[in-house]
Amino acid sequence: MRLFRPHLILACLLLFIFGSGQAAASVILNTLEVSSKADPGWTGRLDGLLSGSGGNTNRFLIESSGRVQWLGQRDRIRLQLAGGYQESNHVETGRNMVAHLRHNRRLTGPWSTVSFVQVQHNPFQRLSSRWLAGLGPRYDLKRGGDSVMALGA
């Protein structure tokens, strides 16, 4: 049983450096997962999973994700990276990566701006690359406690 090959160790290191993980398989990301009630300055989180099993089917799985946020008096910048790699019997059966960068700026009262760019890669879904970008206004209908209700375009 040969679970660890040099290119897989390199892939593991790259995934942990550049981020990867649970959210990569889906198109919609929870970009609010980095604490929205954070103190000003930097916050972040790094998750990872490395799994291997043997028997009739040898499986190898790497998943990781990273999130970082900078919060200023009027600005919030979030970067979220995620991805994963898996193989079964030494054949690659899954690979996905996603990166999401978002900027919010508070304006007056309940108004703020939202801008983002996101890129995805998943060759097993025939997705060599998908780029999304957006910019628009946001209006907070309700903000307080643990809930926020907003409209945006």
Coordinates of N, CA and C in Angstrom, one line a residue:
M1 N 0.9 -1.2 0.0 CA 0.0 0.0 0.0 C 0.9 1.2 0.0
R2 N 0.7 2.1 -1.0 CA 1.6 3.2 -1.2 C 0.7 4.5 -1.1
L3 N 0.4 5.0 0.1 CA -0.6 6.1 0.2 C 0.1 7.4 0.0
F4 N 1.4 7.6 0.5 CA 2.1 8.9 0.5 C 3.1 8.9 -0.6
R5 N 2.9 9.6 -1.7 CA 3.8 9.8 -2.7 C 4.3 11.3 -2.6
P6 N 5.5 11.6 -3.1 CA 6.1 12.9 -3.0 C 5.2 14.0 -3.5
H7 N 4.6 13.8 -4.7 CA 3.7 14.8 -5.3 C 2.5 15.1 -4.4
L8 N 2.0 14.1 -3.7 CA 0.9 14.3 -2.8 C 1.3 15.1 -1.5
I9 N 2.5 14.8 -1.0 CA 3.0 15.6 0.1 C 3.1 17.1 -0.3
L10 N 3.6 17.3 -1.5 CA 3.7 18.7 -2.0 C 2.3 19.3 -2.2
A11 N 1.4 18.6 -2.8 CA 0.0 19.0 -2.9 C -0.6 19.4 -1.6
C12 N -0.3 18.6 -0.6 CA -0.8 18.8 0.8 C -0.3 20.1 1.3
L13 N 1.0 20.3 1.2 CA 1.6 21.6 1.7 C 1.0 22.8 0.9
L14 N 0.9 22.7 -0.4 CA 0.3 23.8 -1.2 C -1.1 24.1 -0.8
L15 N -1.9 23.0 -0.6 CA -3.3 23.3 -0.2 C -3.4 23.9 1.2
F16 N -2.5 23.6 2.1 CA -2.5 24.2 3.4 C -2.0 25.7 3.3
I17 N -1.1 25.9 2.5 CA -0.6 27.3 2.3 C -1.6 28.2 1.7
F18 N -2.2 27.7 0.6 CA -3.1 28.5 -0.2 C -4.6 28.3 0.2
G19 N -4.8 27.3 1.1 CA -6.2 27.1 1.6 C -6.9 26.1 0.7
S20 N -7.8 25.4 1.4 CA -8.7 24.4 0.7 C -9.7 24.0 1.7
G21 N -10.8 23.2 1.3 CA -11.7 22.7 2.3 C -13.1 22.4 2.0
Q22 N -14.0 22.3 3.0 CA -15.4 21.9 2.9 C -16.1 22.8 1.9
A23 N -16.0 24.1 1.9 CA -16.8 24.9 1.1 C -16.4 24.8 -0.4
A24 N -15.3 24.2 -0.7 CA -14.9 24.2 -2.1 C -15.8 23.4 -3.0
A25 N -16.5 22.5 -2.5 CA -17.4 21.6 -3.3 C -18.7 22.4 -3.7
S26 N -19.0 23.4 -3.0 CA -20.2 24.1 -3.3 C -19.9 25.5 -3.9
V27 N -20.9 26.0 -4.6 CA -20.8 27.3 -5.3 C -21.0 28.5 -4.3
I28 N -21.9 28.3 -3.4 CA -22.3 29.4 -2.5 C -21.4 29.2 -1.2
L29 N -20.7 30.3 -0.9 CA -19.8 30.3 0.3 C -20.4 31.1 1.4
N30 N -20.2 30.7 2.6 CA -20.6 31.4 3.8 C -19.5 32.4 4.1
T31 N -19.6 33.6 3.6 CA -18.5 34.6 3.8 C -18.6 35.3 5.1
L32 N -19.7 35.0 5.8 CA -19.9 35.6 7.2 C -19.3 34.8 8.3
E33 N -18.7 33.6 7.9 CA -18.3 32.7 8.9 C -17.1 33.3 9.8
V34 N -16.3 34.1 9.2 CA -15.3 34.9 10.0 C -16.1 35.8 10.8
S35 N -15.9 35.9 12.1 CA -16.7 36.6 13.0 C -17.1 38.0 12.5
S36 N -18.4 38.3 12.5 CA -18.9 39.6 12.1 C -18.8 40.5 13.3
K37 N -18.7 40.0 14.5 CA -18.6 40.8 15.7 C -17.2 41.0 16.2
A38 N -16.2 40.9 15.3 CA -14.8 40.9 15.6 C -14.4 42.3 16.1
D39 N -13.4 42.3 16.9 CA -12.8 43.6 17.3 C -12.0 44.1 16.1
P40 N -11.8 45.5 16.0 CA -11.0 46.0 14.9 C -9.6 45.3 14.8
G41 N -9.1 45.2 13.6 CA -7.8 44.5 13.4 C -8.0 43.2 12.7
W42 N -7.0 42.3 12.8 CA -7.0 41.1 12.1 C -7.6 39.9 12.9
T43 N -8.3 39.1 12.2 CA -8.8 37.8 12.8 C -8.7 36.8 11.7
G44 N -8.6 35.5 12.0 CA -8.5 34.5 11.0 C -8.7 33.1 11.6
R45 N -8.7 32.2 10.7 CA -9.0 30.8 11.1 C -8.4 29.9 10.0
L46 N -7.8 28.8 10.4 CA -7.2 27.8 9.5 C -7.7 26.4 9.9
D47 N -8.3 25.7 9.0 CA -8.8 24.3 9.2 C -8.1 23.4 8.2
G48 N -7.9 22.1 8.7 CA -7.3 21.1 7.8 C -7.7 19.7 8.1
L49 N -7.6 18.9 7.1 CA -8.0 17.5 7.3 C -7.0 16.7 6.3
L50 N -6.4 15.6 6.9 CA -5.6 14.7 6.1 C -6.0 13.3 6.5
S51 N -6.5 12.5 5.5 CA -7.0 11.2 5.9 C -6.6 10.2 4.8
G52 N -6.3 9.0 5.3 CA -6.0 7.9 4.4 C -6.5 6.6 5.0
S53 N -6.9 5.7 4.1 CA -7.3 4.4 4.6 C -6.9 3.4 3.5
G54 N -6.8 2.1 4.0 CA -6.4 1.0 3.1 C -7.4 -0.1 3.2
G55 N -7.2 -1.1 2.4 CA -8.0 -2.3 2.4 C -8.3 -2.6 1.0
N56 N -9.6 -3.0 0.7 CA -9.9 -3.3 -0.7 C -9.8 -2.0 -1.6
T57 N -10.0 -0.8 -1.0 CA -9.9 0.4 -1.7 C -9.0 1.3 -0.9
N58 N -7.9 1.8 -1.4 CA -7.0 2.7 -0.8 C -7.5 4.1 -1.1
R59 N -7.8 4.9 0.0 CA -8.3 6.2 -0.2 C -7.3 7.2 0.5
F60 N -7.2 8.4 -0.1 CA -6.4 9.5 0.4 C -7.2 10.8 0.2
L61 N -7.2 11.6 1.2 CA -8.0 12.8 1.2 C -7.3 14.0 1.9
I62 N -7.3 15.1 1.3 CA -6.7 16.3 1.9 C -7.8 17.4 1.7
E63 N -8.1 18.1 2.8 CA -9.0 19.2 2.8 C -8.5 20.3 3.7
S64 N -8.6 21.5 3.3 CA -8.2 22.6 4.3 C -8.9 23.9 3.8
S65 N -9.0 24.8 4.8 CA -9.6 26.1 4.4 C -9.0 27.1 5.3
G66 N -8.9 28.3 4.8 CA -8.4 29.5 5.5 C -9.2 30.7 5.3
R67 N -9.4 31.4 6.4 CA -10.1 32.7 6.3 C -9.4 33.7 7.1
V68 N -9.3 34.9 6.6 CA -8.7 36.0 7.3 C -9.6 37.3 7.0
Q69 N -9.6 38.1 8.0 CA -10.4 39.3 8.0 C -9.7 40.5 8.6
W70 N -9.8 41.6 8.0 CA -9.3 42.9 8.6 C -10.5 43.8 8.7
L71 N -10.7 44.3 9.9 CA -11.8 45.2 10.2 C -11.3 46.5 10.7
G72 N -11.7 47.5 10.0 CA -11.4 48.9 10.4 C -12.6 49.6 10.9
Q73 N -12.5 50.9 11.0 CA -13.7 51.7 11.5 C -14.8 51.6 10.5
R74 N -14.6 51.8 9.2 CA -15.6 51.8 8.2 C -15.5 50.6 7.2
D75 N -14.3 50.0 7.2 CA -14.1 49.0 6.2 C -13.9 47.6 6.8
R76 N -14.3 46.6 6.0 CA -14.1 45.2 6.4 C -13.6 44.5 5.1
I77 N -12.5 43.8 5.2 CA -12.0 43.0 4.1 C -11.8 41.6 4.5
R78 N -12.4 40.6 3.7 CA -12.3 39.2 4.0 C -11.7 38.5 2.8
L79 N -10.9 37.5 3.2 CA -10.3 36.6 2.2 C -10.6 35.2 2.7
Q80 N -11.2 34.4 1.8 CA -11.5 33.0 2.1 C -11.0 32.1 1.1
L81 N -10.2 31.1 1.4 CA -9.6 30.2 0.5 C -10.0 28.8 1.0
A82 N -10.3 27.9 0.0 CA -10.7 26.5 0.3 C -10.4 25.6 -0.8
G83 N -10.2 24.3 -0.5 CA -10.0 23.4 -1.6 C -9.8 22.0 -1.0
G84 N -9.7 21.0 -1.9 CA -9.5 19.7 -1.5 C -9.0 18.8 -2.6
Y85 N -8.4 17.7 -2.2 CA -7.9 16.7 -3.2 C -8.2 15.3 -2.6
Q86 N -8.6 14.4 -3.5 CA -8.8 13.0 -3.1 C -8.5 12.0 -4.2
E87 N -8.0 10.9 -3.7 CA -7.8 9.8 -4.7 C -8.2 8.5 -4.1
S88 N -8.5 7.6 -5.0 CA -9.0 6.2 -4.6 C -8.1 5.2 -5.5
N89 N -7.5 4.3 -4.8 CA -6.6 3.4 -5.5 C -5.6 4.1 -6.4
H90 N -5.0 5.1 -5.9 CA -4.0 5.9 -6.5 C -4.4 6.6 -7.8
V91 N -5.7 6.8 -8.0 CA -6.3 7.5 -9.1 C -7.0 8.7 -8.5
E92 N -6.7 9.9 -9.1 CA -7.3 11.1 -8.6 C -8.8 11.1 -8.9
T93 N -9.6 11.3 -7.9 CA -11.1 11.3 -8.0 C -11.7 12.6 -7.6
G94 N -11.0 13.5 -7.2 CA -11.5 14.8 -6.8 C -10.5 15.9 -6.6
R95 N -10.7 17.1 -7.1 CA -9.8 18.2 -6.8 C -10.7 19.5 -7.0
N96 N -10.7 20.3 -6.0 CA -11.4 21.6 -6.1 C -10.7 22.7 -5.3
M97 N -10.8 23.9 -5.8 CA -10.3 25.1 -5.1 C -11.2 26.2 -5.3
V98 N -11.3 27.1 -4.3 CA -12.1 28.3 -4.4 C -11.4 29.4 -3.6
A99 N -11.5 30.6 -4.1 CA -11.0 31.8 -3.4 C -12.0 32.9 -3.5
H100 N -12.2 33.6 -2.4 CA -13.2 34.7 -2.4 C -12.7 35.9 -1.6
L101 N -12.7 37.0 -2.2 CA -12.2 38.3 -1.6 C -13.4 39.2 -1.6
R102 N -13.7 39.8 -0.5 CA -14.8 40.7 -0.3 C -14.4 41.9 0.5
H103 N -15.0 43.1 0.0 CA -14.8 44.4 0.7 C -16.2 45.0 1.0
N104 N -16.4 45.4 2.3 CA -17.6 46.1 2.6 C -17.1 47.5 3.2
R105 N -17.8 48.5 2.9 CA -17.6 49.9 3.4 C -18.9 50.5 3.9
R106 N -18.9 50.8 5.2 CA -20.1 51.5 5.8 C -20.1 52.9 5.3
L107 N -21.3 53.3 4.8 CA -21.5 54.7 4.4 C -22.3 55.3 5.5
T108 N -23.4 56.0 5.2 CA -24.2 56.7 6.2 C -25.4 55.9 6.6
G109 N -25.7 55.9 7.9 CA -26.8 55.2 8.4 C -26.8 53.7 8.1
P110 N -27.9 53.1 7.5 CA -27.9 51.7 7.2 C -27.3 51.3 5.9
W111 N -26.7 52.3 5.2 CA -26.1 52.0 3.9 C -24.7 51.6 3.9
S112 N -24.3 50.7 3.0 CA -22.9 50.3 2.9 C -22.7 49.8 1.4
T113 N -21.5 49.5 1.1 CA -21.2 49.0 -0.2 C -20.7 47.5 -0.1
V114 N -20.9 46.8 -1.1 CA -20.4 45.4 -1.2 C -19.7 45.2 -2.5
S115 N -18.5 44.7 -2.4 CA -17.7 44.3 -3.6 C -17.0 43.0 -3.4
F116 N -16.9 42.2 -4.4 CA -16.3 40.9 -4.2 C -15.8 40.3 -5.6
V117 N -14.8 39.4 -5.5 CA -14.4 38.6 -6.6 C -14.2 37.2 -6.1
Q118 N -14.6 36.2 -6.9 CA -14.4 34.8 -6.5 C -14.0 34.0 -7.7
V119 N -13.1 33.1 -7.5 CA -12.7 32.2 -8.5 C -12.8 30.7 -8.0
Q120 N -13.2 29.8 -8.9 CA -13.4 28.4 -8.6 C -12.7 27.6 -9.6
H121 N -12.2 26.4 -9.2 CA -11.6 25.4 -10.1 C -12.0 24.0 -9.6
N122 N -12.7 23.2 -10.5 CA -13.0 21.9 -10.2 C -13.1 21.1 -11.5
P123 N -12.0 20.4 -11.9 CA -12.0 19.7 -13.2 C -12.9 18.6 -13.2
F124 N -13.3 18.0 -12.1 CA -14.3 16.9 -12.1 C -15.7 17.3 -12.3
Q125 N -16.0 18.6 -12.2 CA -17.3 19.1 -12.6 C -17.2 19.9 -13.9
R126 N -16.1 19.6 -14.7 CA -15.8 20.3 -15.9 C -15.7 21.8 -15.8
L127 N -15.2 22.2 -14.6 CA -15.1 23.7 -14.3 C -13.6 24.0 -14.2
S128 N -13.0 24.4 -15.4 CA -11.6 24.8 -15.4 C -11.4 26.0 -14.6
S129 N -12.2 27.0 -14.8 CA -12.2 28.2 -13.9 C -13.6 28.9 -14.1
R130 N -14.0 29.4 -12.9 CA -15.2 30.3 -12.9 C -14.9 31.5 -12.1
W131 N -15.1 32.6 -12.7 CA -14.8 33.9 -12.1 C -16.1 34.7 -11.9
L132 N -16.3 35.1 -10.7 CA -17.5 35.9 -10.3 C -17.0 37.3 -9.8
A133 N -17.7 38.3 -10.1 CA -17.3 39.6 -9.5 C -18.6 40.4 -9.3
G134 N -18.7 41.2 -8.2 CA -19.9 42.0 -8.0 C -19.5 43.3 -7.2
L135 N -20.4 44.3 -7.4 CA -20.3 45.5 -6.8 C -21.6 46.1 -6.7
G136 N -22.0 46.7 -5.5 CA -23.3 47.3 -5.4 C -23.6 47.8 -4.0
P137 N -24.8 48.4 -3.8 CA -25.1 48.9 -2.5 C -25.8 47.9 -1.6
R138 N -25.8 48.1 -0.3 CA -26.4 47.3 0.6 C -27.2 48.1 1.6
Y139 N -28.4 47.7 2.0 CA -29.2 48.5 3.0 C -29.6 47.5 4.1
D140 N -29.2 47.8 5.3 CA -29.5 47.0 6.5 C -30.9 47.3 7.0
L141 N -31.8 46.3 6.8 CA -33.2 46.5 7.3 C -33.2 46.3 8.8
K142 N -32.4 45.4 9.4 CA -32.3 45.2 10.8 C -30.9 44.8 11.1
R143 N -30.4 45.4 12.1 CA -29.0 45.0 12.6 C -29.1 45.1 14.1
G144 N -28.7 44.0 14.8 CA -28.7 44.0 16.2 C -28.7 42.6 16.8
G145 N -28.1 42.4 17.9 CA -28.0 41.1 18.5 C -27.2 40.2 17.6
D146 N -27.7 39.0 17.4 CA -27.0 38.0 16.6 C -27.6 38.0 15.1
S147 N -28.4 38.9 14.8 CA -29.0 38.8 13.4 C -28.9 40.1 12.7
V148 N -28.8 39.9 11.4 CA -28.8 41.0 10.4 C -29.7 40.7 9.3
M149 N -30.5 41.6 8.8 CA -31.3 41.4 7.6 C -31.0 42.6 6.7
A150 N -30.6 42.3 5.5 CA -30.2 43.3 4.6 C -30.6 43.0 3.2
L151 N -30.7 44.1 2.4 CA -31.0 44.0 1.0 C -29.8 44.6 0.2
G152 N -29.5 43.9 -0.9 CA -28.3 44.4 -1.7 C -28.5 44.1 -3.1
A153 N -27.7 44.7 -3.9 CA -27.7 44.4 -5.4 C -26.3 44.3 -5.9

